[in-house]
PDB file of C-alpha atoms in Angstrom:
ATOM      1  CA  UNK L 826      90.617  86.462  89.194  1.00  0.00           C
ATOM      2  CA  UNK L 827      89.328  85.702  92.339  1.00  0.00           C
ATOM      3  CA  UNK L 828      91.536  83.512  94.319  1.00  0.00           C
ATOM      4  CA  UNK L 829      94.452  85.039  95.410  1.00  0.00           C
ATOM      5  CA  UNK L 830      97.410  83.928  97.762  1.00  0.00           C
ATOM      6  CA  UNK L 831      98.944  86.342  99.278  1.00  0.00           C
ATOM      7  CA  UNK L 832     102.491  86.020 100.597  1.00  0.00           C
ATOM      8  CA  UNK L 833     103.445  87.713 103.916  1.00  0.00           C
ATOM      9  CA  UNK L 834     100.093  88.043 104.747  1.00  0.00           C
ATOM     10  CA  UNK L 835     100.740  88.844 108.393  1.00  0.00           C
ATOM     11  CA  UNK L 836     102.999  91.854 107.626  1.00  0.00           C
ATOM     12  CA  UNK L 837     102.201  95.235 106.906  1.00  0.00           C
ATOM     13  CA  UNK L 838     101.808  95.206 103.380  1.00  0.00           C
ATOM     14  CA  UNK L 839     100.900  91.715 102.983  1.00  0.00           C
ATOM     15  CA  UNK L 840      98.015  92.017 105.819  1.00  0.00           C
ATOM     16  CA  UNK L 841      96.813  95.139 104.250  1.00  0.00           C
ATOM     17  CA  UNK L 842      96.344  93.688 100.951  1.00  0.00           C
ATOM     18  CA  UNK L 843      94.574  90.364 102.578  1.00  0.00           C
ATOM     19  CA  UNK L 844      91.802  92.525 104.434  1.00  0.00           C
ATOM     20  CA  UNK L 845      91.204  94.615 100.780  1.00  0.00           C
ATOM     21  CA  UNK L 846      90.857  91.428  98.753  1.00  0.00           C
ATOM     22  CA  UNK L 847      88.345  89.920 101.863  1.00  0.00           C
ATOM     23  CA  UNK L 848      86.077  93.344 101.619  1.00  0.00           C
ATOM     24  CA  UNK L 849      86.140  92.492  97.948  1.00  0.00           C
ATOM     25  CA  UNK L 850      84.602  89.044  97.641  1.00  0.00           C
ATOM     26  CA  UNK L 851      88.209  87.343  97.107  1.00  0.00           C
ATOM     27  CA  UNK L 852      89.331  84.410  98.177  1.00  0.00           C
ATOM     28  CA  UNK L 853      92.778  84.920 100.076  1.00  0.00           C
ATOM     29  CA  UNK L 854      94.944  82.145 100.606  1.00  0.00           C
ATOM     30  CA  UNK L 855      97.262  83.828 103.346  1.00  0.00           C
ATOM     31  CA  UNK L 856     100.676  82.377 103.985  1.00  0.00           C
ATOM     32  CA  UNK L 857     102.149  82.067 107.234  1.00  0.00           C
ATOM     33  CA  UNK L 858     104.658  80.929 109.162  1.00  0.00           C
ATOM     34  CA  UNK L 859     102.900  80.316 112.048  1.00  0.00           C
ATOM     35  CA  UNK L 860      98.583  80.097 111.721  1.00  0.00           C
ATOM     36  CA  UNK L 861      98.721  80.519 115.666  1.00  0.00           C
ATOM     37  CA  UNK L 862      99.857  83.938 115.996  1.00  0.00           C
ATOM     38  CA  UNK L 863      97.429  86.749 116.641  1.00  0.00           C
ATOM     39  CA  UNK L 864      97.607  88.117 113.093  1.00  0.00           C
ATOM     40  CA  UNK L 865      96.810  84.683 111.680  1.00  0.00           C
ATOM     41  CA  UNK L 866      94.341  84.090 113.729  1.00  0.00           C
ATOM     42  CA  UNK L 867      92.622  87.458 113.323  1.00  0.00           C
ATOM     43  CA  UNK L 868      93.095  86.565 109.032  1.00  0.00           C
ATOM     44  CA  UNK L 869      91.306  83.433 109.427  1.00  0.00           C
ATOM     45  CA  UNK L 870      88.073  84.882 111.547  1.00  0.00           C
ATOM     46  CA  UNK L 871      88.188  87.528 108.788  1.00  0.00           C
ATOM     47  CA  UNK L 872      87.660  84.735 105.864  1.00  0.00           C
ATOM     48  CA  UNK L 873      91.137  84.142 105.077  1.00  0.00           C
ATOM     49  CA  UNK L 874      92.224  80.416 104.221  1.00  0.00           C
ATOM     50  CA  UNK L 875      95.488  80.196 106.167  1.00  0.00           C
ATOM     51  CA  UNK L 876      98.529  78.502 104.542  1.00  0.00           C
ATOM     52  CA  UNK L 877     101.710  77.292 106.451  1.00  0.00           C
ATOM     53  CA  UNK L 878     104.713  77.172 105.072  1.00  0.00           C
ATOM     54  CA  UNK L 879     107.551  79.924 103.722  1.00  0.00           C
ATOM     55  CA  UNK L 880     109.121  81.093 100.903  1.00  0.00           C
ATOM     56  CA  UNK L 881     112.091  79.178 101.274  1.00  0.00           C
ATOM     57  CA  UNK L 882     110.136  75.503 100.998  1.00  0.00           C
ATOM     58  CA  UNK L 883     108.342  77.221  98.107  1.00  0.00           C
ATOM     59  CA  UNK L 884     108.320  74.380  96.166  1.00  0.00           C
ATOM     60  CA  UNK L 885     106.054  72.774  99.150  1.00  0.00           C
ATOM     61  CA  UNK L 886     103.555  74.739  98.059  1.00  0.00           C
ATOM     62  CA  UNK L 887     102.703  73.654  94.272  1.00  0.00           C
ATOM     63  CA  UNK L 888      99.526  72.572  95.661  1.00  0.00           C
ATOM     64  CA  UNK L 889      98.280  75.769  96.614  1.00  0.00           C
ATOM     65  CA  UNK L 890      99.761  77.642  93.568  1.00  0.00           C
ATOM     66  CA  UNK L 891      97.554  74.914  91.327  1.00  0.00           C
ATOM     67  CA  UNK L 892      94.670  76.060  93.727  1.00  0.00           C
ATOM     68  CA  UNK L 893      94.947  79.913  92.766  1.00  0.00           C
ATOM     69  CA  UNK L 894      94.489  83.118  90.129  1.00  0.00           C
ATOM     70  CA  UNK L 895      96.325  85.231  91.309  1.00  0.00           C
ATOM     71  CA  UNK L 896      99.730  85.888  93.892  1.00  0.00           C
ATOM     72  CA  UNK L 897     100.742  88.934  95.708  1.00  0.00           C
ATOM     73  CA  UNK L 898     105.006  88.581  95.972  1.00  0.00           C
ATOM     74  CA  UNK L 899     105.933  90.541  98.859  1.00  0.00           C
ATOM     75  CA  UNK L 900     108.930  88.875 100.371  1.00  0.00           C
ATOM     76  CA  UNK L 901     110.130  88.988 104.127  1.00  0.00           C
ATOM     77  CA  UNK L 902     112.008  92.435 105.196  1.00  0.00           C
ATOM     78  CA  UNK L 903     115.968  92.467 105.588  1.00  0.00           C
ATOM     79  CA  UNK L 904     116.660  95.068 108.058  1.00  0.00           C
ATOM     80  CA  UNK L 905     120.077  94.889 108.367  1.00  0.00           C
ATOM     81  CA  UNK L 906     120.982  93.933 104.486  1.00  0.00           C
ATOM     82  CA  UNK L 907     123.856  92.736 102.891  1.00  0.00           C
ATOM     83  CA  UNK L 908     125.375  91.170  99.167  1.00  0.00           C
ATOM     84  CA  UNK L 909     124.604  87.903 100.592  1.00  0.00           C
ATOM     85  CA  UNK L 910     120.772  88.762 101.922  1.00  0.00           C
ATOM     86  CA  UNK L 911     120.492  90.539  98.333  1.00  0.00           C
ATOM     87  CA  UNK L 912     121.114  87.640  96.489  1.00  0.00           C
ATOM     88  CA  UNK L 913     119.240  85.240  98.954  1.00  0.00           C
ATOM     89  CA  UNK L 914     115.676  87.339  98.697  1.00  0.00           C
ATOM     90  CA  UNK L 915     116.237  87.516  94.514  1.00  0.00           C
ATOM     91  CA  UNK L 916     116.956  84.002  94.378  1.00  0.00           C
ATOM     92  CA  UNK L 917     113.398  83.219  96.560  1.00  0.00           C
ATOM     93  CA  UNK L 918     111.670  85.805  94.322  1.00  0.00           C
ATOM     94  CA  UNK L 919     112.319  83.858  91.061  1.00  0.00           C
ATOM     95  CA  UNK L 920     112.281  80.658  92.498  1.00  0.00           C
ATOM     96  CA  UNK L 921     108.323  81.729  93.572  1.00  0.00           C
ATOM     97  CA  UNK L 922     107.746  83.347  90.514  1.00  0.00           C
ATOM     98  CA  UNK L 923     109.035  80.567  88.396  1.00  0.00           C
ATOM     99  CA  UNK L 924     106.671  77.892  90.657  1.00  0.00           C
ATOM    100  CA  UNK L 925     103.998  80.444  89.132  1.00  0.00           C
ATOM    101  CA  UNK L 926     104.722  80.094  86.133  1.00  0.00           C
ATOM    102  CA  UNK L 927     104.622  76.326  85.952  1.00  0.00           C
ATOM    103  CA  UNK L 928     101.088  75.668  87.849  1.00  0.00           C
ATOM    104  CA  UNK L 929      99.299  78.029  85.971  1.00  0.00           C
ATOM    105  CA  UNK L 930      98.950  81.235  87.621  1.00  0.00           C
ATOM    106  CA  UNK L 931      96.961  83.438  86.071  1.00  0.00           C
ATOM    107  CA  UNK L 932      98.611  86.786  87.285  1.00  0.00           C
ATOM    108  CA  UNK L 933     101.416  87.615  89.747  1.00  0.00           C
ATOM    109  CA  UNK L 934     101.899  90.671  91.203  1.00  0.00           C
ATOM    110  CA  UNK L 935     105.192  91.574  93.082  1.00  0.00           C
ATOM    111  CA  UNK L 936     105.810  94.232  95.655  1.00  0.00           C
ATOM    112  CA  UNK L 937     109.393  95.670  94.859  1.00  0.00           C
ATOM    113  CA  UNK L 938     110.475  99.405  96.503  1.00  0.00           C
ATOM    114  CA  UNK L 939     110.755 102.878  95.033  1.00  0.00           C
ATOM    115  CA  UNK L 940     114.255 103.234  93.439  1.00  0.00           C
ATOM    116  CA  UNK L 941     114.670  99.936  92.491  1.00  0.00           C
ATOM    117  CA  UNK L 942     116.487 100.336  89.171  1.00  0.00           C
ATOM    118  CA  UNK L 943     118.740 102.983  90.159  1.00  0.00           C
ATOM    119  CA  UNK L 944     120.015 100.515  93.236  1.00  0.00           C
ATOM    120  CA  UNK L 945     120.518  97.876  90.448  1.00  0.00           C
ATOM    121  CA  UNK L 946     123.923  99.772  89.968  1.00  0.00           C
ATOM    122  CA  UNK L 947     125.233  98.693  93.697  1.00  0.00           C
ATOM    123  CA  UNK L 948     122.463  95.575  94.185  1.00  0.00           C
ATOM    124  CA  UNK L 949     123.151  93.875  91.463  1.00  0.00           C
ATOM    125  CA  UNK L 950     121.319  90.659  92.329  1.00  0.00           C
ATOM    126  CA  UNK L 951     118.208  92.535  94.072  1.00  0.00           C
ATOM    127  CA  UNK L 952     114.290  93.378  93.614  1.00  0.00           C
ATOM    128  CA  UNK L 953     115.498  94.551  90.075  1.00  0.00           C
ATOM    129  CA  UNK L 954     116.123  91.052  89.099  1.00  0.00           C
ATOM    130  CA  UNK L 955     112.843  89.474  90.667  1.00  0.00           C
ATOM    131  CA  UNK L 956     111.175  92.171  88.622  1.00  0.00           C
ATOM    132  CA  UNK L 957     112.675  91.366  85.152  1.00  0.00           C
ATOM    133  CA  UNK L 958     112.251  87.744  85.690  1.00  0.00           C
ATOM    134  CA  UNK L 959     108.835  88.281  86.177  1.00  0.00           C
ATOM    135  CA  UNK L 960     108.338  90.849  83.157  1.00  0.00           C
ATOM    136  CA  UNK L 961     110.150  88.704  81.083  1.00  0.00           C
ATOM    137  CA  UNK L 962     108.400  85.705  81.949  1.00  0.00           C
ATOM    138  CA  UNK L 963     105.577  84.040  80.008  1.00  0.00           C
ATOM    139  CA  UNK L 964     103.061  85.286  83.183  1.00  0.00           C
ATOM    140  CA  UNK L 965     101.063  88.132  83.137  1.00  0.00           C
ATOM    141  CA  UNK L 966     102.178  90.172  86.002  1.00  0.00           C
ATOM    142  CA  UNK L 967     102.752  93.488  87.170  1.00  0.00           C
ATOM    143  CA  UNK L 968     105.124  95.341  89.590  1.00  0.00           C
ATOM    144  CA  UNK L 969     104.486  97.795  92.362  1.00  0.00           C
ATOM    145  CA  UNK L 970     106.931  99.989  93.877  1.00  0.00           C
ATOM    146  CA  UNK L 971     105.938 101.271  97.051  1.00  0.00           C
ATOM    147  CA  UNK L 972     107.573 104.235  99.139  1.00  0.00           C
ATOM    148  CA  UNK L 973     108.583 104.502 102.303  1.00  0.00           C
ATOM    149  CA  UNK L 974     105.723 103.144 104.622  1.00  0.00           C
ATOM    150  CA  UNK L 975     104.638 105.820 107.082  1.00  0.00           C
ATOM    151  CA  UNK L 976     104.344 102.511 109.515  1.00  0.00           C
ATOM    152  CA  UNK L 977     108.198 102.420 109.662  1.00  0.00           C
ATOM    153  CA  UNK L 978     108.093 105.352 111.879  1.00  0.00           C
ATOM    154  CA  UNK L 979     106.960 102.896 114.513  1.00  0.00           C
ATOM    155  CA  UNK L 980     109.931 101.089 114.512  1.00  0.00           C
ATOM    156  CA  UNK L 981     112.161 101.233 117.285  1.00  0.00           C
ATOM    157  CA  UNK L 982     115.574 102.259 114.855  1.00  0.00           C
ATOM    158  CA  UNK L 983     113.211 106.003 114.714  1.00  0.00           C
ATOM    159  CA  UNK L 984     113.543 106.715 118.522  1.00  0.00           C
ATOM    160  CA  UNK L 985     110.323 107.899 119.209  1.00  0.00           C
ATOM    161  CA  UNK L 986     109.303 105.823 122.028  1.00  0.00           C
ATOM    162  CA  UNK L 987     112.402 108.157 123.444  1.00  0.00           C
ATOM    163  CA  UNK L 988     110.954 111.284 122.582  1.00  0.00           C
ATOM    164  CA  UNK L 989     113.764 111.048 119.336  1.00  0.00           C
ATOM    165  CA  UNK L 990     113.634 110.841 115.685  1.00  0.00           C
ATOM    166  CA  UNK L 991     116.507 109.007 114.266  1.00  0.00           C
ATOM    167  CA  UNK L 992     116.831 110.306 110.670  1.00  0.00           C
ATOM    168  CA  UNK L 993     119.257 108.049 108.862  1.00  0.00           C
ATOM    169  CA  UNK L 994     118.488 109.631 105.609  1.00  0.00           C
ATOM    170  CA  UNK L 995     119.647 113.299 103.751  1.00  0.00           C
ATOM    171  CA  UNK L 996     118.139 115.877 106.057  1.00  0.00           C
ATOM    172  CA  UNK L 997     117.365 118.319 103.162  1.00  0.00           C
ATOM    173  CA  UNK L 998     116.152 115.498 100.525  1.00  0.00           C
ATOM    174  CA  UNK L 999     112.013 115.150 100.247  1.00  0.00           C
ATOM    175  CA  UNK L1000     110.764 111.511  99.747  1.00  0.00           C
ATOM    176  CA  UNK L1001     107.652 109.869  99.200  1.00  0.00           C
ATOM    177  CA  UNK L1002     105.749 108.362 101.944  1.00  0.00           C
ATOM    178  CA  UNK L1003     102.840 105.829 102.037  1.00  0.00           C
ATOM    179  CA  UNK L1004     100.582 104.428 104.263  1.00  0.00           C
ATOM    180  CA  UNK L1005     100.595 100.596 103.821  1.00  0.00           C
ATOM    181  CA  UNK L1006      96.423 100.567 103.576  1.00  0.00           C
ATOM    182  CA  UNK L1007      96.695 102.270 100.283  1.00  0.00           C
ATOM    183  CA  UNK L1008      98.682  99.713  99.127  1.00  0.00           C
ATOM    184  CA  UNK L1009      96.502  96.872 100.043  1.00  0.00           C
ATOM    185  CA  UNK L1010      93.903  99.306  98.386  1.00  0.00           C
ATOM    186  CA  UNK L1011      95.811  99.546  95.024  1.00  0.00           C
ATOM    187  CA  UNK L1012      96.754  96.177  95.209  1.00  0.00           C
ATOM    188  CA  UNK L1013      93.232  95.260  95.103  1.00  0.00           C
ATOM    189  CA  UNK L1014      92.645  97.242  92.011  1.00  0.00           C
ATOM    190  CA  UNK L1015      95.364  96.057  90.230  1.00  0.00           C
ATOM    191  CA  UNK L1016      93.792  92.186  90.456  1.00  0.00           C
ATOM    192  CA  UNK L1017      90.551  93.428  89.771  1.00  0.00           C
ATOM    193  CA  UNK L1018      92.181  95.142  86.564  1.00  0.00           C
ATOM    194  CA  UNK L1019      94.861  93.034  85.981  1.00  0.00           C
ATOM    195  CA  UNK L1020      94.744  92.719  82.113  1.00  0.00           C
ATOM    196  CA  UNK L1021      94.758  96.662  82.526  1.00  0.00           C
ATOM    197  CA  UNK L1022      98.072  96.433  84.434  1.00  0.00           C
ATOM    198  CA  UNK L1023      99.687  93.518  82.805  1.00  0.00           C
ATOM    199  CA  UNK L1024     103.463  94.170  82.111  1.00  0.00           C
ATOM    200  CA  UNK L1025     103.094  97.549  84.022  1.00  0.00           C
ATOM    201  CA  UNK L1026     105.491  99.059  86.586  1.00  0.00           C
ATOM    202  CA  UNK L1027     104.155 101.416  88.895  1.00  0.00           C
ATOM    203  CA  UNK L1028     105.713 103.791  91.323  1.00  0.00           C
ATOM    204  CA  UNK L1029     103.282 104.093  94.432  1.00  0.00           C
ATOM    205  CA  UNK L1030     103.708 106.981  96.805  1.00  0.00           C
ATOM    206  CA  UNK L1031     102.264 109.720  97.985  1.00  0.00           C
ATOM    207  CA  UNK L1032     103.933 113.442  98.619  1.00  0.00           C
ATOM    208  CA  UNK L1033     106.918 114.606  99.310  1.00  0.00           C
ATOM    209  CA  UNK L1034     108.519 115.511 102.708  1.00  0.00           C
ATOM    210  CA  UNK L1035     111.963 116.026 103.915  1.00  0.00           C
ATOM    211  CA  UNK L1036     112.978 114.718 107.734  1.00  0.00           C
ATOM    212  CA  UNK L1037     112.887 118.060 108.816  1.00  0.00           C
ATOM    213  CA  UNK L1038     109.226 118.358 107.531  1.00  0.00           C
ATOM    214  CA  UNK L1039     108.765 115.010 109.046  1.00  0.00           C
ATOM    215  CA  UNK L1040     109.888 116.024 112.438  1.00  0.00           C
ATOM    216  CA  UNK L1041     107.677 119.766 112.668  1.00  0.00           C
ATOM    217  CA  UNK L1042     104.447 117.476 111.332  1.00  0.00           C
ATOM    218  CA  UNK L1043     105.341 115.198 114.650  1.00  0.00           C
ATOM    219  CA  UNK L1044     106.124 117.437 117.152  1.00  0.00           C
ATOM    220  CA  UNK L1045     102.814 119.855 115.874  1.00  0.00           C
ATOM    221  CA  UNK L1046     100.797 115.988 116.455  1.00  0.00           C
ATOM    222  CA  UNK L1047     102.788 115.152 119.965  1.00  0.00           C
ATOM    223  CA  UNK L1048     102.668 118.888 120.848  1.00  0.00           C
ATOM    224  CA  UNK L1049     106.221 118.715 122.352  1.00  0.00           C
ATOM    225  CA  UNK L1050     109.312 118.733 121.293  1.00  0.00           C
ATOM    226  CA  UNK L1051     111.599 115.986 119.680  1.00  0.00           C
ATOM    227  CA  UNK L1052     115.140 115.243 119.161  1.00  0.00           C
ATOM    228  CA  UNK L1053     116.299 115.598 115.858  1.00  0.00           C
ATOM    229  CA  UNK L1054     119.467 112.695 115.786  1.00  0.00           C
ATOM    230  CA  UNK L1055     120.778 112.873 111.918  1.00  0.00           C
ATOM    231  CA  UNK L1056     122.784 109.505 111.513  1.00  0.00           C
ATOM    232  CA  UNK L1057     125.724 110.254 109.888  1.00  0.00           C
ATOM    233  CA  UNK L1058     127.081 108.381 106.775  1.00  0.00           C
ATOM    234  CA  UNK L1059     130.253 106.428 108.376  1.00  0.00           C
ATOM    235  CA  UNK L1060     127.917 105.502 111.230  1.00  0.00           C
ATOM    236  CA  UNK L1061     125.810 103.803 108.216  1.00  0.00           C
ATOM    237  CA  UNK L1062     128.414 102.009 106.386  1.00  0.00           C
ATOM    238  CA  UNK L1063     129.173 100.068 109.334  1.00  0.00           C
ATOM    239  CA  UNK L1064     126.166  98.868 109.813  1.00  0.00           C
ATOM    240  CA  UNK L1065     124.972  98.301 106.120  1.00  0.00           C
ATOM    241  CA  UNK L1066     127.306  98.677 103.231  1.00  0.00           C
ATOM    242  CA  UNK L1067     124.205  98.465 100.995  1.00  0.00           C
ATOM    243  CA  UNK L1068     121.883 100.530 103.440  1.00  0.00           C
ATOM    244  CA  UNK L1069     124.757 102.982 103.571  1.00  0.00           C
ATOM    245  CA  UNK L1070     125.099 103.354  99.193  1.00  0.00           C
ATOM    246  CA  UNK L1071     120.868 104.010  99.299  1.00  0.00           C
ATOM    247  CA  UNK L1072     121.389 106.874 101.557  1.00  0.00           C
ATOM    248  CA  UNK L1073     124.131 108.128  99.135  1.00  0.00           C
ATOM    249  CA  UNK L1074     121.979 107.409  96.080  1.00  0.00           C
ATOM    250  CA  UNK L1075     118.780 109.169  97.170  1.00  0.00           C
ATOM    251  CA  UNK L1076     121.068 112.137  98.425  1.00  0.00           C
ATOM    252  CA  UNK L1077     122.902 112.387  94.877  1.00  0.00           C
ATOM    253  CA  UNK L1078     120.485 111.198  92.511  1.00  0.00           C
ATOM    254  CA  UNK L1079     116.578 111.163  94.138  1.00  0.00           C
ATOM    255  CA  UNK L1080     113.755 109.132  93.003  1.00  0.00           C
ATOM    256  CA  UNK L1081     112.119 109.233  89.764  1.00  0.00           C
ATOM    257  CA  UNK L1082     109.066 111.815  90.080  1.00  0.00           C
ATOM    258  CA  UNK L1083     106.260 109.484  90.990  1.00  0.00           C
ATOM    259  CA  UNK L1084     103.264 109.870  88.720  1.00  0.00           C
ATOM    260  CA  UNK L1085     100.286 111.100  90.631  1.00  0.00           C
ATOM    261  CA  UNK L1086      97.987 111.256  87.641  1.00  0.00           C
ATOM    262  CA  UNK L1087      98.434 107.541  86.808  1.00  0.00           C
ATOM    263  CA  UNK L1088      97.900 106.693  90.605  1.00  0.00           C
ATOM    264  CA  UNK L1089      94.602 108.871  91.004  1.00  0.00           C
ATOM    265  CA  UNK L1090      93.648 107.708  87.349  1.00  0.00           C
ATOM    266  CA  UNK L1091      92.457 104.264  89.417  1.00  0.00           C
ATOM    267  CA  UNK L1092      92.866 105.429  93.148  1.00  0.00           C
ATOM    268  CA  UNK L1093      91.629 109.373  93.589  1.00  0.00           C
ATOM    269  CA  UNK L1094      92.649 109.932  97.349  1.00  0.00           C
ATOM    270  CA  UNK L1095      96.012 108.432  99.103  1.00  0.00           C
ATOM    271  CA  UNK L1096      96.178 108.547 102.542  1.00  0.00           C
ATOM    272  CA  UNK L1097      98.456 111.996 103.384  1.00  0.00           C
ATOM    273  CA  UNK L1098     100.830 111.877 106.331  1.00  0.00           C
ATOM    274  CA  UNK L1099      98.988 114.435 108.752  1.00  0.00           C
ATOM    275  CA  UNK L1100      95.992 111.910 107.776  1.00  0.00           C
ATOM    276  CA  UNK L1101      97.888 109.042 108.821  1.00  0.00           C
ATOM    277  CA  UNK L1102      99.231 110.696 112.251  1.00  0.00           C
ATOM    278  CA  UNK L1103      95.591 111.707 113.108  1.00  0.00           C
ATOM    279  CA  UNK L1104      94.251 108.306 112.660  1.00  0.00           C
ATOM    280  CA  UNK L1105      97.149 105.988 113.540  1.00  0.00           C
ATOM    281  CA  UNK L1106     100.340 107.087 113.603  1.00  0.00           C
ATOM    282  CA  UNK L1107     100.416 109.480 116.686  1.00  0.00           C
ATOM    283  CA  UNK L1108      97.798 106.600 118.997  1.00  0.00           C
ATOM    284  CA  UNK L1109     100.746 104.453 118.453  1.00  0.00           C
ATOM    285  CA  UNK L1110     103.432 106.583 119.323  1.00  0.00           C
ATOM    286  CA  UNK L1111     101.941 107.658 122.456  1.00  0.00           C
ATOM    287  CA  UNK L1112     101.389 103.369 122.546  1.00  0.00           C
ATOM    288  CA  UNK L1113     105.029 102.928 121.758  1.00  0.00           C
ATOM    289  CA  UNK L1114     105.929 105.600 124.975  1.00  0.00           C
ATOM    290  CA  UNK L1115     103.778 104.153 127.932  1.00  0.00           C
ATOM    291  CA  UNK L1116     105.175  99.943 126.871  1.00  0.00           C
ATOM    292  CA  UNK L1117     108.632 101.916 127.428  1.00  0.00           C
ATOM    293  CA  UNK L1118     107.621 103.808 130.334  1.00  0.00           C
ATOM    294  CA  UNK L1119     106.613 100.381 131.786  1.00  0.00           C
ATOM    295  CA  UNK L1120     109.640  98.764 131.008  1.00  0.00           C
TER     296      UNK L1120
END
């Protein structure tokens, strides 16, 4: 197990994983649309054999697939989702999974979310379905379902370049966060065990905060205050039906309780938020502020 392409290598997760496997004496295949950008380029001085092409042309790519040992599945975000978007990124998944499968792939590993199983009740065709094709095909493969990435705070739908924090989730309802290192981390560990993890599913966060606790740990960081804007439901469903039913489900139901032992069983320390802030999180804030200040 020692060549391993790695899908969406220059996104969060995806580039995070790439970097692990390099430190690790892998060989990463990194796919990109575009081996020009920055992030590509920066892959490639690392070690990384870049790859164009996409998802969608997947079947371009038997080549490389015959090449490999192992994949990392982590499929491009939908911010704005939809039935149609759904159905579109499950249809990709086992079309990938099922190219896999027929040039010999040792072991596939595929990035789904926390919650996955309980959204299979309004997502019918979703990361659910990716994830039982793969368990259920003749690969050995494992799943990984990460929580939200602490990294999303960046993003401009939080409002914190505007001295906000745009909570579009229930204000009293903890969830798990993760840093997106520590799952380039674990996804290293899991190809470097995969027999270990073969047919596994594994729930990958760390603890649990509510926005409220969210918001203190910033404003203690930024030492000032923020604006607490709680998005309310209707304001959701019109701009994601599906977005909209997750909010609902994590306010009603939760998530599954994650289990820690497992996770420290093969990784001992995650990366806690107040961690994160100290080392990345708040730089980029203030980062995010002075580009708006400019602008």
């Amino acid at each position: 197990m020692k060549r391993i392409l790695v899908t969406g290598a220059t996104g969060k997760q995806g580039s995070a994983a790439a970097y692990e496997l390099l430190k690790n004496n892998f060989e990463v295949f990194a796919l990109t649309r575009n081996p020009q950008s920055s992030k590509a380029v920066d892959l490639k001085k690392a070690g990384a054999i870049l790859v164009k092409g996409d998802l969608e042309g997947i079947e371009d790519l038997s080549g490389i697939f015959k090449k490999v040992d192992g994949l990392y599945l982590v499929l491009p975000p939908v911010w704005v989702s939809s039935r149609e978007s759904d159905e579109k990124e499950a249809e990709i998944g086992m079309r990938t999974i099922k190219l896999a499968e027929e040039q010999g792939v040792k072991f596939v590993l595929y990035s789904s979310v926390l919650g996955s199983d309980k959204q299979n009740l309004f997502r019918p065709k979703f990361k659910f379905t990716i994830e039982k094709y793969l368990l259920e095909s003749n690969l050995q493969g494992a799943v990984i379902r990460p929580a939200s990435f602490m990294e999303n705070l960046l993003l401009p739908s939080f409002g914190l370049a505007e001295d906000k924090f745009v909570n579009p989730l229930p204000e009293e309802k903890a969830i798990s966060w993760v840093a997106t290192n520590d799952i380039g981390t674990f996804a290293r560990i899991i190809f470097q065990n995969y027999k270990a993890f073969n047919g596994k599913t594994v729930d990958f966060g760390d603890k649990l905060f509510t926005p409220k606790q969210v918001l203190n740990l910033l404003e203690e960081k930024l030492n000032q205050p923020i604006k607490f804007v709680q998005v309310p439901l209707a304001i959701l469903y019109q701009q994601s039906e599906t977005f909209a039913k997750l909010v609902e489900m994590i306010d009603k139901e939760g998530y599954d309780p994650i289990d820690y032992r497992f996770i420290s069983s093969w990784m001992p320390k995650l990366t806690g938020f107040e961690q994160w802030m100290d080392e990345i999180g708040i730089e980029k804030i203030k980062e995010l502020r002075s580009v708006d200040d400019q602008s």
